[in-house]
Amino acid sequence: MMVPFDQRLAEALVDRGRLTPEQLEHAGEAAEERGLRLSEALLHLRLVAQDDLSELIAEELGLVFVPTIDVETIDVELSMELGVSFARSQQILPLWWKDGRVQVGVTNPLDLGPLDAVRLMLPGPAEPVVVPEQTLVDAINKVFDRRAAAGQVMDDIADEQVVSSDTNIDEIDIDIIDTDDEAPIIRLVNAILNQAIKERASDIHIEPFERHIAVRFRVDGVLYEIIQPPRRFHASISSRIKVMAGLDIAEKRIPQDGRIKIKVAGKDIDIRLSTVPTSHGERIVMRLLDKTAVLKDLSHIGMGATVLDHVNDLITRSYGIILVTGPTGSGKTTTLYASLAKINSPTRNIITVEDPVEYQLNGIGQIQVNNKVGLTFAAGLRSILRQDPDVVMIGEIRDGETAEIAIQASLTGHLVFSTLHTNDAAGAVSRLVDMGVEPFLVSSSVIGMMAQRLVRTLCLHCKEPVVPNEVELEKLGYTRERFMEATPGHVYQPVGCQECLDTGFMGRTGIYELLVVDDAVRKLIMEGVDSNSIKKHAIRHGMLTLRDDGARKVMLGQTAISEVLRVTQDDLLDLES
């Protein structure tokens, strides 16, 4: 059975007198018998000339037809990223610029895969033009001959993985290049990495589906789909990334973890790679860490003056546990690093146990967890307590054993920093008790609990003033009168522009909920009251919730109401319960 375009093509050939109904029937039977498209059968039976068929296909699809090509007019620079094998096998070649678009010669414009791949390599939008097969093959041969003669043959794979900082996903200039059929995949992978770094992405997701691959970037905590390469490229993309990470490319049945190091504009980027098998192939997630990023100061991560004063007091105490809580990706590690940097000095021995070590801190001993050899958080913590530390940081308290060792460390004169996965500050108490820690130990060791989230900050180039309605003000805990006192009568909303990739946001800042454990809170913990009661007590005595701190940043014009409500939904539910 002919597909719709074959039917259109057949009718057009008959209508123009280039084919009789009998010839069309004969070609249709030949196409079915041999598994060919109608156009292929027509050429095979020599019922239509190649040039005539190409011109008709272009006309039916509304594309430009290019019957002849003067090789001297081809912009050779546009083909620099294509390997000759790829160009020949896929019958595709970028030709020249016209009206701000790159015209790409193809013989079969219905095969979108090669065109999609080439689009990723071009410095501008692509427009397919139809070229007769022999004409295009001759042009490909001559172009690559000219490139070789001019000494512009592609290099072999470089020893280091280096990505140029001047490129993006449409303009690829990388050092990892070869000239075989895998070259486009190598360039595609490196273009994805480079673009992710340029767009400040924290994670790259490569997800195979039945008919396509979804490549998504997480920028400022939100996932955006970037491209959809053809499904048939998945195995090659997966293998390329696993080779870069030193993983077993033959093993696709079990999850694998690895690391990749690349360099961008002199910066070392560390990539943590995770693969898991799915029904359509291996799903890949890469976490990007800039090893040369400047560590943020504690006063520059969004804390209000009151919270900052309390934190500065807590981190300079001699002993006790300070817990930072929140979900993955809420900035807990940044807060801990900023705190350690604040108190770091030659007079203090600071040691950390982390998984992984995300940033290098001068003057601080940092230990990487290695579960394969038994170096867990608990084992690492137990060992470093014999290293005469003043301050200890545990990347995360995950079990009762680690929690108990941390508490014993604080009770024996050490200041301990760690994180927990809870929705709010008071929830840390319940989590520790659930791990088997006695309430009296929690009350006597924990000195502060701080929940945090990251909210996207509004783009300064495009944010617009807006007057919130009564429902929005109520959710933020503001009356209309209080709102008018706190603002010039408006807040701001996201719009979107080129500077912020049309998101309306650029960058993130923290919102914080700090619960300082005083005598009254200790008494509540000892009595075994639930975390919600502890939270309500703290609010009555002046604690700002995550929602309150987010509302403050809305009134200051730093973020949007929708953004604060998005990240504090759990906080709202807790207060209502």
Coordinates of C-alpha atoms in Angstrom, one line a residue:
M1 CA 0.0 0.0 0.0
M2 CA 1.3 3.4 -1.0
V3 CA 1.9 6.0 1.7
P4 CA 0.2 9.4 1.3
F5 CA 3.1 11.1 -0.3
D6 CA 3.7 8.3 -2.7
Q7 CA 0.0 8.6 -3.7
R8 CA 0.4 12.4 -4.3
L9 CA 3.6 11.8 -6.3
A10 CA 1.9 9.1 -8.4
E11 CA -1.1 11.4 -9.2
A12 CA 1.2 14.3 -10.1
L13 CA 3.2 12.1 -12.5
V14 CA 0.0 10.9 -14.2
D15 CA -1.6 14.3 -14.3
R16 CA 1.5 15.8 -16.0
G17 CA 1.7 13.0 -18.6
R18 CA 5.0 11.8 -17.4
L19 CA 3.6 8.4 -16.5
T20 CA 0.7 6.3 -17.8
P21 CA -1.7 4.6 -15.4
E22 CA -0.4 1.2 -16.6
Q23 CA 3.2 2.2 -15.8
L24 CA 2.2 3.5 -12.4
E25 CA 0.5 0.2 -11.6
H26 CA 3.6 -1.7 -12.7
A27 CA 5.8 0.5 -10.6
G28 CA 3.5 0.0 -7.6
E29 CA 3.6 -3.8 -7.9
A30 CA 7.4 -3.7 -8.2
A31 CA 7.6 -1.4 -5.1
E32 CA 5.5 -3.9 -3.0
E33 CA 7.4 -6.9 -4.2
R34 CA 10.8 -5.5 -3.4
G35 CA 10.0 -3.4 -0.4
L36 CA 10.8 -0.1 -2.1
R37 CA 9.3 3.3 -2.1
L38 CA 7.4 4.2 -5.2
S39 CA 10.1 6.8 -6.2
E40 CA 12.8 4.1 -5.9
A41 CA 10.8 1.7 -8.0
L42 CA 10.2 4.3 -10.7
L43 CA 14.0 4.9 -10.9
H44 CA 14.8 1.2 -10.8
L45 CA 12.4 0.6 -13.7
R46 CA 13.8 3.7 -15.5
L47 CA 10.2 5.0 -15.9
V48 CA 11.3 8.5 -14.7
A49 CA 14.6 10.4 -14.9
Q50 CA 16.3 11.2 -11.7
D51 CA 16.3 15.0 -12.4
D52 CA 12.6 15.0 -13.3
L53 CA 11.7 13.0 -10.2
S54 CA 13.7 15.2 -7.9
E55 CA 12.2 18.3 -9.3
L56 CA 8.7 16.9 -8.9
I57 CA 9.4 15.9 -5.3
A58 CA 10.6 19.4 -4.5
E59 CA 7.5 20.9 -6.1
E60 CA 5.1 18.7 -4.3
L61 CA 6.8 19.4 -0.9
G62 CA 7.2 23.1 -1.6
L63 CA 11.0 23.0 -1.5
V64 CA 13.6 24.6 -3.7
F65 CA 15.0 22.4 -6.5
V66 CA 18.7 22.7 -7.3
P67 CA 19.4 20.9 -10.6
T68 CA 23.2 21.7 -10.7
I69 CA 25.8 22.8 -8.3
D70 CA 28.9 24.9 -8.9
V71 CA 31.3 23.6 -6.3
E72 CA 33.1 26.9 -6.2
T73 CA 30.0 28.5 -4.7
I74 CA 29.7 26.0 -1.8
D75 CA 30.7 27.3 1.6
V76 CA 33.2 24.7 2.6
E77 CA 33.3 25.9 6.2
L78 CA 29.7 24.6 6.6
S79 CA 30.7 21.1 5.9
M80 CA 33.8 21.1 8.2
E81 CA 32.0 19.1 10.9
L82 CA 30.7 16.4 8.5
G83 CA 32.7 13.3 8.0
V84 CA 32.9 12.2 4.3
S85 CA 31.4 8.8 5.2
F86 CA 28.4 10.4 6.8
A87 CA 27.8 12.8 4.0
R88 CA 28.0 10.0 1.4
S89 CA 26.0 7.4 3.2
Q90 CA 23.2 9.9 4.2
Q91 CA 23.4 11.9 0.9
I92 CA 23.4 15.3 2.6
L93 CA 25.6 18.3 2.3
P94 CA 25.3 21.9 3.6
L95 CA 25.7 24.2 0.6
W96 CA 25.5 27.9 1.3
W97 CA 23.9 30.7 3.2
K98 CA 20.7 32.3 1.8
D99 CA 18.5 34.8 3.5
G100 CA 20.0 34.0 6.9
R101 CA 19.5 30.2 6.5
V102 CA 21.8 27.4 5.5
Q103 CA 20.5 25.6 2.5
V104 CA 21.3 21.9 2.9
G105 CA 21.3 19.6 -0.2
V106 CA 19.4 16.4 0.2
T107 CA 18.1 13.7 -2.2
N108 CA 15.3 12.4 -0.1
P109 CA 13.7 15.2 2.0
L110 CA 11.3 12.8 3.6
D111 CA 14.2 11.2 5.5
L112 CA 14.4 13.7 8.4
G113 CA 17.1 11.8 10.4
P114 CA 20.2 13.0 8.6
L115 CA 18.8 16.5 8.4
D116 CA 18.1 16.6 12.1
A117 CA 21.7 15.4 12.8
V118 CA 23.2 18.1 10.5
R119 CA 21.1 20.8 12.0
L120 CA 22.9 20.3 15.3
M121 CA 26.2 21.0 13.6
L122 CA 25.3 24.2 11.7
P123 CA 25.8 27.8 12.9
G124 CA 22.3 28.8 11.9
P125 CA 18.8 27.5 10.9
A126 CA 18.8 24.9 8.1
E127 CA 16.6 24.7 5.0
P128 CA 16.5 21.5 2.9
V129 CA 16.8 21.9 -0.9
V130 CA 16.3 18.9 -3.2
V131 CA 19.3 17.9 -5.4
P132 CA 19.5 15.0 -7.9
E133 CA 21.4 12.1 -6.4
Q134 CA 24.3 12.1 -8.8
T135 CA 24.7 15.8 -8.7
L136 CA 24.9 15.7 -4.9
V137 CA 27.3 12.8 -4.8
D138 CA 29.7 14.6 -7.2
A139 CA 29.5 17.8 -5.1
I140 CA 30.3 15.8 -1.9
N141 CA 33.3 14.2 -3.5
K142 CA 34.6 17.5 -4.8
V143 CA 34.0 19.4 -1.5
F144 CA 35.9 16.8 0.6
D145 CA 38.7 16.7 -2.0
R146 CA 39.0 20.5 -1.7
R147 CA 39.1 20.2 2.0
A148 CA 41.9 17.6 1.9
A149 CA 43.8 19.7 -0.6
A150 CA 43.5 22.8 1.6
G151 CA 44.8 20.9 4.6
Q152 CA 41.5 21.0 6.4
V153 CA 41.2 17.3 7.1
M154 CA 39.7 16.6 10.5
D155 CA 42.0 15.6 13.3
D156 CA 41.9 12.2 15.1
I157 CA 40.4 11.9 18.5
A158 CA 42.3 14.2 20.9
D159 CA 44.0 12.8 24.0
E160 CA 41.9 15.1 26.3
Q161 CA 38.2 15.8 26.1
V162 CA 38.1 19.6 25.5
V163 CA 35.0 21.5 24.5
S164 CA 35.4 25.0 23.1
S165 CA 33.6 27.7 25.1
D166 CA 32.7 29.6 21.9
T167 CA 30.3 27.0 20.6
N168 CA 26.7 25.9 21.1
I169 CA 24.6 23.0 20.0
D170 CA 24.2 24.6 16.6
E171 CA 27.9 25.7 16.2
I172 CA 30.2 22.8 17.1
D173 CA 34.0 23.4 17.4
I174 CA 35.4 20.6 19.5
D175 CA 38.7 18.7 19.7
I176 CA 37.1 15.3 19.9
I177 CA 36.7 14.6 16.1
D178 CA 37.4 11.7 13.7
T179 CA 36.3 11.0 10.2
D180 CA 34.5 7.7 10.4
D181 CA 30.7 7.1 10.7
E182 CA 30.8 7.8 14.5
A183 CA 32.1 11.4 14.0
P184 CA 28.6 13.0 14.0
I185 CA 27.7 11.2 17.2
I186 CA 31.0 12.4 18.9
R187 CA 30.2 15.9 17.8
L188 CA 26.6 15.6 18.9
V189 CA 27.6 14.4 22.4
N190 CA 30.2 17.2 22.8
A191 CA 27.7 19.8 21.5
I192 CA 25.2 18.7 24.1
L193 CA 27.8 18.9 26.9
N194 CA 29.0 22.3 25.7
Q195 CA 25.5 23.7 25.4
A196 CA 24.6 22.5 28.8
I197 CA 27.6 24.3 30.3
K198 CA 26.8 27.5 28.5
E199 CA 23.2 27.5 29.6
R200 CA 24.2 26.9 33.3
A201 CA 22.6 23.5 33.4
S202 CA 23.1 21.4 36.5
D203 CA 22.0 18.1 34.9
I204 CA 21.6 16.6 31.5
H205 CA 18.9 13.9 30.9
I206 CA 19.1 11.6 27.9
E207 CA 16.0 9.5 27.8
P208 CA 15.2 6.9 25.1
F209 CA 11.6 6.4 24.0
E210 CA 9.9 4.3 21.3
R211 CA 10.5 6.7 18.4
H212 CA 12.9 9.4 19.6
I213 CA 15.4 10.4 22.3
A214 CA 14.6 13.3 24.6
V215 CA 17.6 15.4 25.7
R216 CA 16.7 17.7 28.6
F217 CA 18.7 20.2 30.6
R218 CA 17.9 21.1 34.2
V219 CA 18.5 24.9 34.4
D220 CA 17.8 26.7 37.7
G221 CA 16.0 23.6 39.0
V222 CA 13.6 23.2 36.1
L223 CA 13.9 20.7 33.2
Y224 CA 13.7 21.9 29.6
E225 CA 13.7 19.7 26.5
I226 CA 16.4 20.8 24.2
I227 CA 16.5 18.4 21.2
Q228 CA 15.0 15.1 20.1
P229 CA 17.6 13.1 18.1
P230 CA 16.4 10.2 16.1
R231 CA 15.9 7.0 18.1
R232 CA 18.4 5.0 16.1
F233 CA 21.2 7.3 17.4
H234 CA 20.6 6.1 21.0
A235 CA 23.0 3.2 21.1
S236 CA 25.8 5.3 19.7
I237 CA 25.2 8.2 22.0
S238 CA 25.1 5.9 25.0
S239 CA 28.3 4.1 24.0
R240 CA 30.1 7.4 23.4
I241 CA 29.2 8.7 26.8
K242 CA 30.1 5.5 28.5
V243 CA 33.5 5.4 26.8
M244 CA 34.2 8.9 28.0
A245 CA 33.3 7.7 31.6
G246 CA 35.3 4.5 31.3
L247 CA 32.3 2.3 31.7
D248 CA 31.6 -1.1 30.2
I249 CA 29.7 -0.4 26.9
A250 CA 28.8 -4.0 26.5
E251 CA 26.9 -4.1 29.8
K252 CA 23.4 -2.7 29.3
R253 CA 21.4 -4.8 31.8
I254 CA 22.4 -3.2 35.1
P255 CA 22.9 0.4 36.3
Q256 CA 26.4 1.9 36.1
D257 CA 28.0 5.0 37.6
G258 CA 31.0 6.9 36.4
R259 CA 32.8 10.2 36.0
I260 CA 33.8 12.3 33.0
K261 CA 36.2 15.3 33.1
I262 CA 36.1 17.9 30.4
K263 CA 37.6 21.4 30.1
V264 CA 35.8 24.5 29.0
A265 CA 37.7 27.7 28.5
G266 CA 40.3 26.5 31.0
K267 CA 37.7 25.4 33.5
D268 CA 37.6 21.8 34.8
I269 CA 34.1 20.4 34.7
D270 CA 33.5 17.2 36.6
I271 CA 30.5 15.1 35.4
R272 CA 28.9 12.5 37.5
L273 CA 27.3 9.9 35.2
S274 CA 24.5 7.5 36.0
T275 CA 22.9 5.0 33.6
V276 CA 19.9 2.7 34.3
P277 CA 18.3 0.2 31.9
T278 CA 14.7 1.0 30.7
S279 CA 12.3 -0.7 28.3
H280 CA 13.6 1.4 25.4
G281 CA 17.3 1.4 26.3
E282 CA 19.7 3.0 28.8
R283 CA 18.6 6.2 30.4
I284 CA 21.5 8.5 31.2
V285 CA 21.7 11.4 33.7
M286 CA 24.8 13.6 34.0
R287 CA 25.3 16.0 36.9
L288 CA 27.7 18.9 36.0
L289 CA 30.0 20.3 38.6
D290 CA 32.3 23.2 37.9
K291 CA 35.4 22.3 39.9
T292 CA 36.8 25.9 39.5
A293 CA 33.6 27.7 40.6
V294 CA 34.1 30.3 43.1
L295 CA 32.7 29.3 46.5
K296 CA 29.9 31.6 47.6
D297 CA 30.1 33.6 50.7
L298 CA 27.6 32.9 53.4
S299 CA 26.2 36.4 53.1
H300 CA 25.6 36.0 49.3
I301 CA 23.3 33.0 49.2
G302 CA 20.1 34.8 50.1
M303 CA 19.8 34.8 53.9
G304 CA 18.0 37.7 55.5
A305 CA 19.9 39.7 58.2
T306 CA 18.3 38.0 61.2
V307 CA 18.8 34.5 59.8
L308 CA 22.4 35.3 58.9
D309 CA 23.2 36.6 62.4
H310 CA 21.8 33.4 64.0
V311 CA 23.8 31.2 61.5
N312 CA 27.0 33.1 62.2
D313 CA 26.4 32.6 65.9
L314 CA 25.7 28.8 65.5
I315 CA 28.7 28.0 63.3
T316 CA 31.2 29.6 65.7
R317 CA 30.1 27.5 68.7
S318 CA 32.4 24.9 70.1
Y319 CA 30.1 21.9 69.9
G320 CA 26.7 20.7 68.8
I321 CA 25.0 19.6 65.6
I322 CA 23.8 22.0 62.9
L323 CA 21.4 20.3 60.4
V324 CA 20.5 21.7 57.0
T325 CA 17.4 20.0 55.6
G326 CA 15.6 20.0 52.2
P327 CA 15.2 17.8 49.1
T328 CA 17.9 17.0 46.7
G329 CA 19.0 20.0 44.7
S330 CA 17.9 22.6 47.4
G331 CA 21.4 24.0 47.9
K332 CA 22.2 22.3 51.2
T333 CA 25.8 21.5 50.1
T334 CA 26.4 25.1 49.1
T335 CA 25.2 26.3 52.5
L336 CA 27.5 23.8 54.3
Y337 CA 30.5 24.8 52.2
A338 CA 29.9 28.5 52.8
S339 CA 29.6 27.8 56.5
L340 CA 32.9 25.9 56.6
A341 CA 34.7 28.5 54.5
K342 CA 33.5 31.2 57.0
I343 CA 35.0 29.4 60.0
N344 CA 38.0 27.9 58.2
S345 CA 41.3 29.0 59.8
P346 CA 44.8 27.5 60.7
T347 CA 43.6 27.3 64.3
R348 CA 40.8 24.8 63.4
N349 CA 41.1 21.2 62.2
I350 CA 38.1 20.7 59.8
I351 CA 37.4 17.3 58.2
T352 CA 34.6 16.3 56.0
V353 CA 33.1 13.0 54.8
E354 CA 31.2 13.5 51.5
D355 CA 29.6 11.6 48.7
P356 CA 30.8 13.0 46.4
V357 CA 33.4 15.8 47.2
E358 CA 31.8 18.5 45.0
Y359 CA 34.2 21.4 45.7
Q360 CA 37.8 21.5 46.9
L361 CA 38.2 23.6 50.0
N362 CA 41.8 24.7 50.8
G363 CA 42.9 23.9 54.3
I364 CA 40.1 21.3 54.9
G365 CA 40.5 17.6 54.8
Q366 CA 37.9 16.1 52.6
I367 CA 37.1 12.3 52.4
Q368 CA 35.2 10.7 49.6
V369 CA 32.8 8.0 50.6
N370 CA 33.6 4.6 48.9
N371 CA 31.0 2.0 49.7
K372 CA 32.8 -0.6 47.6
V373 CA 35.6 -0.8 50.1
G374 CA 33.4 -0.2 53.2
L375 CA 34.2 3.5 53.6
T376 CA 30.6 4.6 54.4
F377 CA 29.6 7.8 56.2
A378 CA 29.5 6.0 59.5
A379 CA 33.0 4.4 59.0
G380 CA 34.5 7.6 57.8
L381 CA 33.0 9.6 60.7
R382 CA 34.3 7.0 63.2
S383 CA 37.8 7.2 61.7
I384 CA 38.0 11.0 61.5
L385 CA 37.1 11.4 65.2
R386 CA 40.6 9.9 65.8
Q387 CA 42.1 12.7 63.7
D388 CA 41.6 15.3 66.5
P389 CA 39.0 17.4 64.6
D390 CA 37.4 20.6 65.8
V391 CA 34.7 20.7 63.2
V392 CA 33.3 17.7 61.3
M393 CA 31.0 17.8 58.3
I394 CA 29.0 14.7 57.2
G395 CA 27.5 14.9 53.8
E396 CA 24.3 13.3 54.9
I397 CA 22.9 11.4 57.9
R398 CA 21.3 8.4 56.2
D399 CA 21.0 5.9 59.0
G400 CA 20.8 5.4 62.8
E401 CA 24.5 4.4 63.1
T402 CA 25.7 7.6 61.4
A403 CA 23.3 9.7 63.5
E404 CA 24.4 8.2 66.8
I405 CA 28.1 8.7 66.0
A406 CA 27.4 12.3 65.0
I407 CA 25.6 12.9 68.3
Q408 CA 28.3 11.3 70.3
A409 CA 30.8 13.5 68.5
S410 CA 28.9 16.7 69.3
L411 CA 28.5 15.6 73.0
T412 CA 32.3 15.1 73.2
G413 CA 33.1 18.6 72.1
H414 CA 32.9 18.7 68.3
L415 CA 30.9 21.0 66.1
V416 CA 29.1 18.8 63.5
F417 CA 27.5 19.9 60.3
S418 CA 25.2 17.6 58.3
T419 CA 22.1 17.3 56.1
L420 CA 18.8 15.5 56.3
H421 CA 16.0 15.0 53.7
T422 CA 13.0 16.6 55.4
N423 CA 10.5 19.1 54.3
D424 CA 11.0 21.7 57.0
A425 CA 13.4 22.5 59.9
A426 CA 11.4 20.9 62.7
G427 CA 11.0 17.7 60.6
A428 CA 14.7 16.9 61.4
V429 CA 13.7 16.0 65.0
S430 CA 11.2 13.4 63.8
R431 CA 13.6 12.0 61.2
L432 CA 16.3 11.4 63.9
V433 CA 13.9 9.8 66.2
D434 CA 12.6 7.6 63.4
M435 CA 16.3 6.5 63.0
G436 CA 16.3 5.2 66.5
V437 CA 17.9 8.2 68.3
E438 CA 16.5 8.9 71.7
P439 CA 14.7 12.3 72.0
F440 CA 16.9 13.3 75.0
L441 CA 20.0 12.8 72.8
V442 CA 18.5 14.9 70.1
S443 CA 17.6 17.7 72.5
S444 CA 21.1 17.8 74.1
S445 CA 23.1 17.7 70.8
V446 CA 21.2 19.6 68.1
I447 CA 21.7 23.4 68.3
G448 CA 20.1 24.5 65.0
M449 CA 18.0 23.1 62.2
M450 CA 17.6 25.0 58.9
A451 CA 15.3 24.1 56.0
Q452 CA 16.0 25.6 52.7
R453 CA 14.8 25.7 49.0
L454 CA 16.1 27.4 45.9
V455 CA 13.9 29.8 44.1
R456 CA 14.6 31.2 40.6
T457 CA 15.4 34.9 40.5
L458 CA 13.7 37.1 38.0
C459 CA 15.6 38.2 34.9
L460 CA 16.5 41.9 35.3
H461 CA 16.2 42.4 31.6
C462 CA 12.5 41.5 31.2
K463 CA 10.7 41.4 34.5
E464 CA 7.4 43.3 34.6
P465 CA 5.5 44.9 37.4
V466 CA 2.2 43.3 38.4
V467 CA -0.4 43.8 41.2
P468 CA -1.2 40.5 42.9
N469 CA -4.8 39.5 43.6
E470 CA -6.3 38.8 47.0
V471 CA -5.8 35.0 46.7
E472 CA -2.1 35.3 46.0
L473 CA -1.6 37.7 48.8
E474 CA -3.4 35.4 51.2
K475 CA -1.2 32.5 50.2
L476 CA 1.9 34.6 50.9
G477 CA 0.4 35.6 54.3
Y478 CA -0.1 39.3 53.4
T479 CA -3.1 41.5 53.7
R480 CA -3.6 44.3 51.2
E481 CA -2.7 46.9 53.7
R482 CA 0.6 45.1 54.7
F483 CA 1.4 44.6 51.0
M484 CA 1.0 48.3 50.3
E485 CA 3.3 49.2 53.2
A486 CA 6.0 46.7 52.1
T487 CA 6.0 47.6 48.4
P488 CA 5.5 50.5 45.9
G489 CA 2.1 48.9 45.1
H490 CA 3.4 46.1 42.8
V491 CA 5.7 43.1 42.6
Y492 CA 7.2 41.6 39.5
Q493 CA 6.4 38.7 37.2
P494 CA 8.5 36.8 34.7
V495 CA 8.2 37.6 31.0
G496 CA 11.1 36.0 29.0
C497 CA 13.7 37.3 26.7
Q498 CA 16.8 36.2 24.9
E499 CA 19.0 36.9 27.9
C500 CA 17.1 34.4 30.1
L501 CA 16.3 31.8 27.3
D502 CA 12.7 33.0 27.4
T503 CA 12.1 31.6 30.9
G504 CA 11.8 34.9 32.7
F505 CA 14.3 33.8 35.3
M506 CA 18.1 33.9 35.6
G507 CA 19.9 32.3 38.5
R508 CA 18.6 31.2 41.9
T509 CA 18.7 32.3 45.5
G510 CA 17.9 30.5 48.7
I511 CA 14.9 30.8 51.0
Y512 CA 15.5 29.7 54.6
E513 CA 13.7 28.5 57.7
L514 CA 16.0 28.5 60.7
L515 CA 14.9 26.9 64.0
V516 CA 17.4 27.6 66.8
V517 CA 17.1 25.0 69.5
D518 CA 16.6 27.0 72.8
D519 CA 15.5 25.7 76.2
A520 CA 11.8 25.8 75.2
V521 CA 12.4 23.8 72.1
R522 CA 14.6 21.3 74.0
K523 CA 11.7 20.8 76.4
L524 CA 9.3 20.1 73.6
I525 CA 11.7 17.6 72.0
M526 CA 12.2 15.8 75.4
E527 CA 8.4 15.5 75.7
G528 CA 8.3 13.8 72.4
V529 CA 5.8 16.2 70.7
D530 CA 5.4 16.0 67.0
S531 CA 7.4 18.2 64.6
N532 CA 4.4 20.3 63.5
S533 CA 3.8 21.4 67.1
I534 CA 7.5 22.3 67.4
K535 CA 7.2 24.3 64.2
K536 CA 4.1 26.2 65.4
H537 CA 5.8 27.0 68.7
A538 CA 8.8 28.4 66.8
I539 CA 6.5 30.5 64.5
R540 CA 4.8 32.0 67.5
H541 CA 8.2 33.0 68.8
G542 CA 9.3 34.7 65.6
M543 CA 10.6 32.0 63.3
L544 CA 10.1 32.9 59.6
T545 CA 8.9 29.9 57.5
L546 CA 10.1 29.1 54.0
R547 CA 6.9 30.7 52.7
D548 CA 7.6 33.8 54.8
D549 CA 11.1 34.2 53.5
G550 CA 10.0 33.6 50.0
A551 CA 7.3 36.2 50.3
R552 CA 9.9 38.6 51.6
K553 CA 11.9 38.1 48.4
V554 CA 8.8 38.6 46.3
M555 CA 8.2 42.0 48.0
L556 CA 11.8 42.9 47.3
G557 CA 11.3 42.1 43.6
Q558 CA 13.8 39.3 43.5
T559 CA 11.5 36.5 42.6
A560 CA 7.9 35.8 41.5
I561 CA 4.8 34.8 43.5
S562 CA 4.3 31.7 41.3
E563 CA 7.9 30.6 42.0
V564 CA 7.6 30.8 45.8
L565 CA 4.3 29.0 45.8
R566 CA 5.9 26.3 43.5
V567 CA 8.7 25.5 46.0
T568 CA 6.8 25.9 49.2
Q569 CA 3.7 23.7 48.6
D570 CA 4.7 21.3 51.4
D571 CA 5.2 24.2 53.7
L572 CA 1.7 25.5 53.1
L573 CA 0.2 22.0 53.7
D574 CA 2.1 21.6 57.0
L575 CA 0.8 24.9 58.3
E576 CA -2.8 24.1 57.4
S577 CA -2.6 20.7 59.1

